[in-house]
PDB file of N, CA and C in Angstrom:
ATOM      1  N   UNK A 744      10.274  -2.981 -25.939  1.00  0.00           N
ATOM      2  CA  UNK A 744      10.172  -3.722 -24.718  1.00  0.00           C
ATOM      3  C   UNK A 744      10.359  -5.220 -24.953  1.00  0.00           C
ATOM      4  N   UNK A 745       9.726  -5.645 -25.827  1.00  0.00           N
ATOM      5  CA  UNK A 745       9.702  -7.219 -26.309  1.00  0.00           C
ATOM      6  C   UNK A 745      11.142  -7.732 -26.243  1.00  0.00           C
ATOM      7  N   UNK A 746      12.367  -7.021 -26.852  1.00  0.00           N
ATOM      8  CA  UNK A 746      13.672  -7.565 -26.917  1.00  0.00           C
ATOM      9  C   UNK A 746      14.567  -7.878 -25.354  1.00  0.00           C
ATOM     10  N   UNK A 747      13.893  -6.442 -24.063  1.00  0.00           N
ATOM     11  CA  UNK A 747      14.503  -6.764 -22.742  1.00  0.00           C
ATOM     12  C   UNK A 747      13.718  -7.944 -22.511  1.00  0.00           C
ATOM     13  N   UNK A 748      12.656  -8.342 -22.403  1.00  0.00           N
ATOM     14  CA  UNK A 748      12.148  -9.346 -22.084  1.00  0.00           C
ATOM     15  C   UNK A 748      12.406 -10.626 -22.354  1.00  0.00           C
ATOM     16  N   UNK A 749      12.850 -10.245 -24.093  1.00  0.00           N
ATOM     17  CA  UNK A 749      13.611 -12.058 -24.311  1.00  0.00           C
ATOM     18  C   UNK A 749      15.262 -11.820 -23.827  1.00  0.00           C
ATOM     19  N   UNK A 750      15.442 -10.843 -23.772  1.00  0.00           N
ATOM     20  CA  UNK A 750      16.803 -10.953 -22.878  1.00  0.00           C
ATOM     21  C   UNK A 750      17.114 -11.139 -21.250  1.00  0.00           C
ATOM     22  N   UNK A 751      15.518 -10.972 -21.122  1.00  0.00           N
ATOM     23  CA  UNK A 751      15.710 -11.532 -19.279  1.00  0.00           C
ATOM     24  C   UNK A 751      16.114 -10.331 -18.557  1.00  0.00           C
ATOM     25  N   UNK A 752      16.193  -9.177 -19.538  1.00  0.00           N
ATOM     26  CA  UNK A 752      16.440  -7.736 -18.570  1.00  0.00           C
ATOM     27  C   UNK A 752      15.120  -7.114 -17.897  1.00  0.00           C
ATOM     28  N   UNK A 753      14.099  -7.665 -18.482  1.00  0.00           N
ATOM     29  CA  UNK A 753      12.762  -6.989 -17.704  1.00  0.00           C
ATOM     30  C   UNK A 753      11.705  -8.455 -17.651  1.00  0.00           C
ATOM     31  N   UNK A 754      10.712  -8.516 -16.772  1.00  0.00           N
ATOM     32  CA  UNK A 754      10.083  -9.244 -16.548  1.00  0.00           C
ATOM     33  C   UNK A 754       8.255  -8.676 -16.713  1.00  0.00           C
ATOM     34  N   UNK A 755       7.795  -9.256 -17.392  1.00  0.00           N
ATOM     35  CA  UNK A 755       5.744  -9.054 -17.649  1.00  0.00           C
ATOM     36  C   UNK A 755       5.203  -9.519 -16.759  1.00  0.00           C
ATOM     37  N   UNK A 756       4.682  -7.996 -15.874  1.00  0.00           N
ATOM     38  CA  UNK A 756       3.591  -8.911 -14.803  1.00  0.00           C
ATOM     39  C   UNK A 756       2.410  -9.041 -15.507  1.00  0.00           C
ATOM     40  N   UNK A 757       1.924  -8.151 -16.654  1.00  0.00           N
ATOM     41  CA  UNK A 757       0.682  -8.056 -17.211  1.00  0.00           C
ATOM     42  C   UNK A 757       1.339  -7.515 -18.313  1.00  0.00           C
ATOM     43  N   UNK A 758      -0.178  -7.448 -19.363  1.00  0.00           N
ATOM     44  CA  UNK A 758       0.261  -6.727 -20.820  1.00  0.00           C
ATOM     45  C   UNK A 758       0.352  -5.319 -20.231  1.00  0.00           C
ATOM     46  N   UNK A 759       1.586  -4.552 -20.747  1.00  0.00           N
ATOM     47  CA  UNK A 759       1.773  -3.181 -20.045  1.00  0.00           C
ATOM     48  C   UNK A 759       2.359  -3.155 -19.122  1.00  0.00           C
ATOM     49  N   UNK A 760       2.913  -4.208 -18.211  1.00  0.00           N
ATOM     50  CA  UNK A 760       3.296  -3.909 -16.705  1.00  0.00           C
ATOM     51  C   UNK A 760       4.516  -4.630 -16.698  1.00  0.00           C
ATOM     52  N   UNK A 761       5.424  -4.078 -16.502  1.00  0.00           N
ATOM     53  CA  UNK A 761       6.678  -4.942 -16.474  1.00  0.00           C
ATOM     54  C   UNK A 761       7.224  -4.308 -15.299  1.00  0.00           C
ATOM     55  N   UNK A 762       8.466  -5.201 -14.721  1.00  0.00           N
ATOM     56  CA  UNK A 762       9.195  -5.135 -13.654  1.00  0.00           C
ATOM     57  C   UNK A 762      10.750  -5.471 -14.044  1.00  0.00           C
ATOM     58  N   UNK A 763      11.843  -4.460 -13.496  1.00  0.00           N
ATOM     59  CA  UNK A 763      12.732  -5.128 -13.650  1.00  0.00           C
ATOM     60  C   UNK A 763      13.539  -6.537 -13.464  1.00  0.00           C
ATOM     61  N   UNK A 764      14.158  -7.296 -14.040  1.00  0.00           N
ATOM     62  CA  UNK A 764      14.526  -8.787 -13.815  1.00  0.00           C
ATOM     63  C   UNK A 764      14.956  -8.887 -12.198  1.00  0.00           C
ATOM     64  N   UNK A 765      15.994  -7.936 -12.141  1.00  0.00           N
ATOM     65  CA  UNK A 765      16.676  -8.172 -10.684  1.00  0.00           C
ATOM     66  C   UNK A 765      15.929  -7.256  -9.416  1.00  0.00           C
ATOM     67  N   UNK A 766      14.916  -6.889  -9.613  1.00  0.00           N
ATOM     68  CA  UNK A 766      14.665  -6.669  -8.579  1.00  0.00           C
ATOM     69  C   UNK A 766      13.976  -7.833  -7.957  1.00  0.00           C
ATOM     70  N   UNK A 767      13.796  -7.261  -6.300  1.00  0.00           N
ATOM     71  CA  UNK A 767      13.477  -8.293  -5.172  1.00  0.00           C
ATOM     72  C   UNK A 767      12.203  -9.032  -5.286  1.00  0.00           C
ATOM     73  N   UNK A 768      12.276 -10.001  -5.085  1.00  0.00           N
ATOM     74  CA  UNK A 768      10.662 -10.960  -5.428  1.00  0.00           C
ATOM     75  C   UNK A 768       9.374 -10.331  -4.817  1.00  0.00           C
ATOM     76  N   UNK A 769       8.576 -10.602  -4.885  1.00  0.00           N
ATOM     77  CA  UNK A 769       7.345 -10.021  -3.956  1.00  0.00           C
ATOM     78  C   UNK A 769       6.225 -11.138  -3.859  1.00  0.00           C
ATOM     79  N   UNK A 770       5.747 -11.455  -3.333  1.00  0.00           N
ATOM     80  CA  UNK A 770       4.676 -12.121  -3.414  1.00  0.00           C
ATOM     81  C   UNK A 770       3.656 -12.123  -3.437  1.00  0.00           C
ATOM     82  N   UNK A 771       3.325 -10.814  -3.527  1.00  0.00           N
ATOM     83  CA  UNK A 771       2.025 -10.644  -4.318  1.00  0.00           C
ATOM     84  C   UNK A 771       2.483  -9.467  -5.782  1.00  0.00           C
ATOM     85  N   UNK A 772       2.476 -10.163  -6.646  1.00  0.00           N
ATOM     86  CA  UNK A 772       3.023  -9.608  -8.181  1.00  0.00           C
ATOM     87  C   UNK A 772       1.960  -8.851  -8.883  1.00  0.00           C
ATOM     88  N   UNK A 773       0.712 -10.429  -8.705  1.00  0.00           N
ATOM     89  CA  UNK A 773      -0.272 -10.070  -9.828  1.00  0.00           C
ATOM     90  C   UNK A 773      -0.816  -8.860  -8.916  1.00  0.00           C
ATOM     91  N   UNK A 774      -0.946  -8.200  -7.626  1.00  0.00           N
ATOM     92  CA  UNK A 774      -1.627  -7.363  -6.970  1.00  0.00           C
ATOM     93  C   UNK A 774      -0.884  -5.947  -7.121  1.00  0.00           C
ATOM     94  N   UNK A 775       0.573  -6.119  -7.460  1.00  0.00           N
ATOM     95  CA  UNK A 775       1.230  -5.370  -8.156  1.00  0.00           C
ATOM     96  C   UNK A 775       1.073  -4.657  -9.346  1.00  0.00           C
ATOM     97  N   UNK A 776       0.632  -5.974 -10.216  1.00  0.00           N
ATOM     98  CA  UNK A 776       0.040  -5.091 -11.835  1.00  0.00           C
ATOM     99  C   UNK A 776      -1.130  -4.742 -11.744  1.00  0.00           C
ATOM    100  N   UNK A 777      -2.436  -5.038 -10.551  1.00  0.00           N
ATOM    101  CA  UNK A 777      -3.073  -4.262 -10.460  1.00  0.00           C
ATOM    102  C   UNK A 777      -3.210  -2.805 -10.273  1.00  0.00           C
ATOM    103  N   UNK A 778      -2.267  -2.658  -9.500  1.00  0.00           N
ATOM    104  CA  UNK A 778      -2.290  -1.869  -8.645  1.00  0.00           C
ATOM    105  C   UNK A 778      -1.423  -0.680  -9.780  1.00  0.00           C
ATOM    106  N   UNK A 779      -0.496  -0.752 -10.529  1.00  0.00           N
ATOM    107  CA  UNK A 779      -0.126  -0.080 -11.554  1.00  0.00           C
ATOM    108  C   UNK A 779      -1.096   0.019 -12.623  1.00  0.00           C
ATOM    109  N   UNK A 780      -2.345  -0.637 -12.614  1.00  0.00           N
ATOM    110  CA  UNK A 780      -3.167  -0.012 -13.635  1.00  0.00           C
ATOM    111  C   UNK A 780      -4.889   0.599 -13.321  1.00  0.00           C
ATOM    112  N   UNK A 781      -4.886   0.598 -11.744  1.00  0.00           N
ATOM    113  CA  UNK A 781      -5.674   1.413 -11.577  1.00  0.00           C
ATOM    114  C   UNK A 781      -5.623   1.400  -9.808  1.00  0.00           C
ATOM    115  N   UNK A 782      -4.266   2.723  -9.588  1.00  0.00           N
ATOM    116  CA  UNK A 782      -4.292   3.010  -8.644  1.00  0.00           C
ATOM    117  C   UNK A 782      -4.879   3.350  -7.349  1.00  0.00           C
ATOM    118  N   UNK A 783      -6.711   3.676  -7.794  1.00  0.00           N
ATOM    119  CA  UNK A 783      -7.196   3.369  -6.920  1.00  0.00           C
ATOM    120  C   UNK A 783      -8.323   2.241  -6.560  1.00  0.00           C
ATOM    121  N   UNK A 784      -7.922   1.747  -6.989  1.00  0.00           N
ATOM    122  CA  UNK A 784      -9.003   0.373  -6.937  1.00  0.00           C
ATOM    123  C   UNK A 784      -8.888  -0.313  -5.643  1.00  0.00           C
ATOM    124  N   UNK A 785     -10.311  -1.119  -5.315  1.00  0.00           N
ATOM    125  CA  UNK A 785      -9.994  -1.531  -4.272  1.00  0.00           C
ATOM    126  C   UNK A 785     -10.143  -3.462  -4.553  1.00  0.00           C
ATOM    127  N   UNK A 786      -9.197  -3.949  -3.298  1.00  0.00           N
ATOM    128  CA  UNK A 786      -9.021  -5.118  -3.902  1.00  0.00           C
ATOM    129  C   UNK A 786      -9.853  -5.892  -2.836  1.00  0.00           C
ATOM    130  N   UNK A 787     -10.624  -7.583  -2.865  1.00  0.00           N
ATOM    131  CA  UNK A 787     -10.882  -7.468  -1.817  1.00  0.00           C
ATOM    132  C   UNK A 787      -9.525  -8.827  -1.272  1.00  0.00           C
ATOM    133  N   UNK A 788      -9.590  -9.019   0.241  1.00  0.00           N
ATOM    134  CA  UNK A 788      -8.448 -10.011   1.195  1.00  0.00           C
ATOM    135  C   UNK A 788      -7.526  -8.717   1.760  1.00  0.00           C
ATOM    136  N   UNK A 789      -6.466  -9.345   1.539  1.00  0.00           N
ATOM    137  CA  UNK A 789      -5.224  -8.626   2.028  1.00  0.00           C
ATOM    138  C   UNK A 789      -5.186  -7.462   1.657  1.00  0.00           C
ATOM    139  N   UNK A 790      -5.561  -6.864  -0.085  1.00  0.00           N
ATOM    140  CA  UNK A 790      -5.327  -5.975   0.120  1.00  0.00           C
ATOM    141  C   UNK A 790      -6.226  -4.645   0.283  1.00  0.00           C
ATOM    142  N   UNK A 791      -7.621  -5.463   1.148  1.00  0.00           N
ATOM    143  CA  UNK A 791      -8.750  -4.511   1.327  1.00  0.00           C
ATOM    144  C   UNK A 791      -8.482  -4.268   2.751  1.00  0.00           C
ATOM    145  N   UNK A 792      -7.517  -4.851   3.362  1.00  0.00           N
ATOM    146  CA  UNK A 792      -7.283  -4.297   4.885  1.00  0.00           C
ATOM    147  C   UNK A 792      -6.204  -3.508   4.988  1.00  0.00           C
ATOM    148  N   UNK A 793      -5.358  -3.024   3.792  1.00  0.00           N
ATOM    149  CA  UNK A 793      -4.602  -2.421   3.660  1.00  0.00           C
ATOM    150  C   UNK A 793      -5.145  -0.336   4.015  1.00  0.00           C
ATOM    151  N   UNK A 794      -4.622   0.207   4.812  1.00  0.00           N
ATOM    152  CA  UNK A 794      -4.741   1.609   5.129  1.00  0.00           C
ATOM    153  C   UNK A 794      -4.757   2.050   3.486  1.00  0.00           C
ATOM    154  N   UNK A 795      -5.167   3.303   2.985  1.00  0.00           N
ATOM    155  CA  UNK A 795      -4.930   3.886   1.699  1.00  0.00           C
ATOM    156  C   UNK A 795      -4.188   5.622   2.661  1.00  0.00           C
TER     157      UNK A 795
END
């Protein structure tokens, strides 16, 4: 993984969590790598008003 990353082919939202380079921005990222490392967790703001 380390080599796409210095090549700019993948991007680290967290240790473990990567995203491809070209995909679409998001603005909430870091709620992203949460959310890939413990799917059901609850967050609190925005994304505690979120439906499950």
């Amino acid at each position: 993984m380390a080599h796409l990353v210095t090549e700019g082919e993948i991007d680290e939202l967290s240790r473990g969590v990567y995203r491809r380079a070209d995909a679409p921005e998001r603005a909430h990222a870091d709620l992203l790598a949460v959310c890939a490392r413990a799917p059901r967790a609850v967050l609190c703001g925005e994304s505690a008003l979120r439906p499950v």
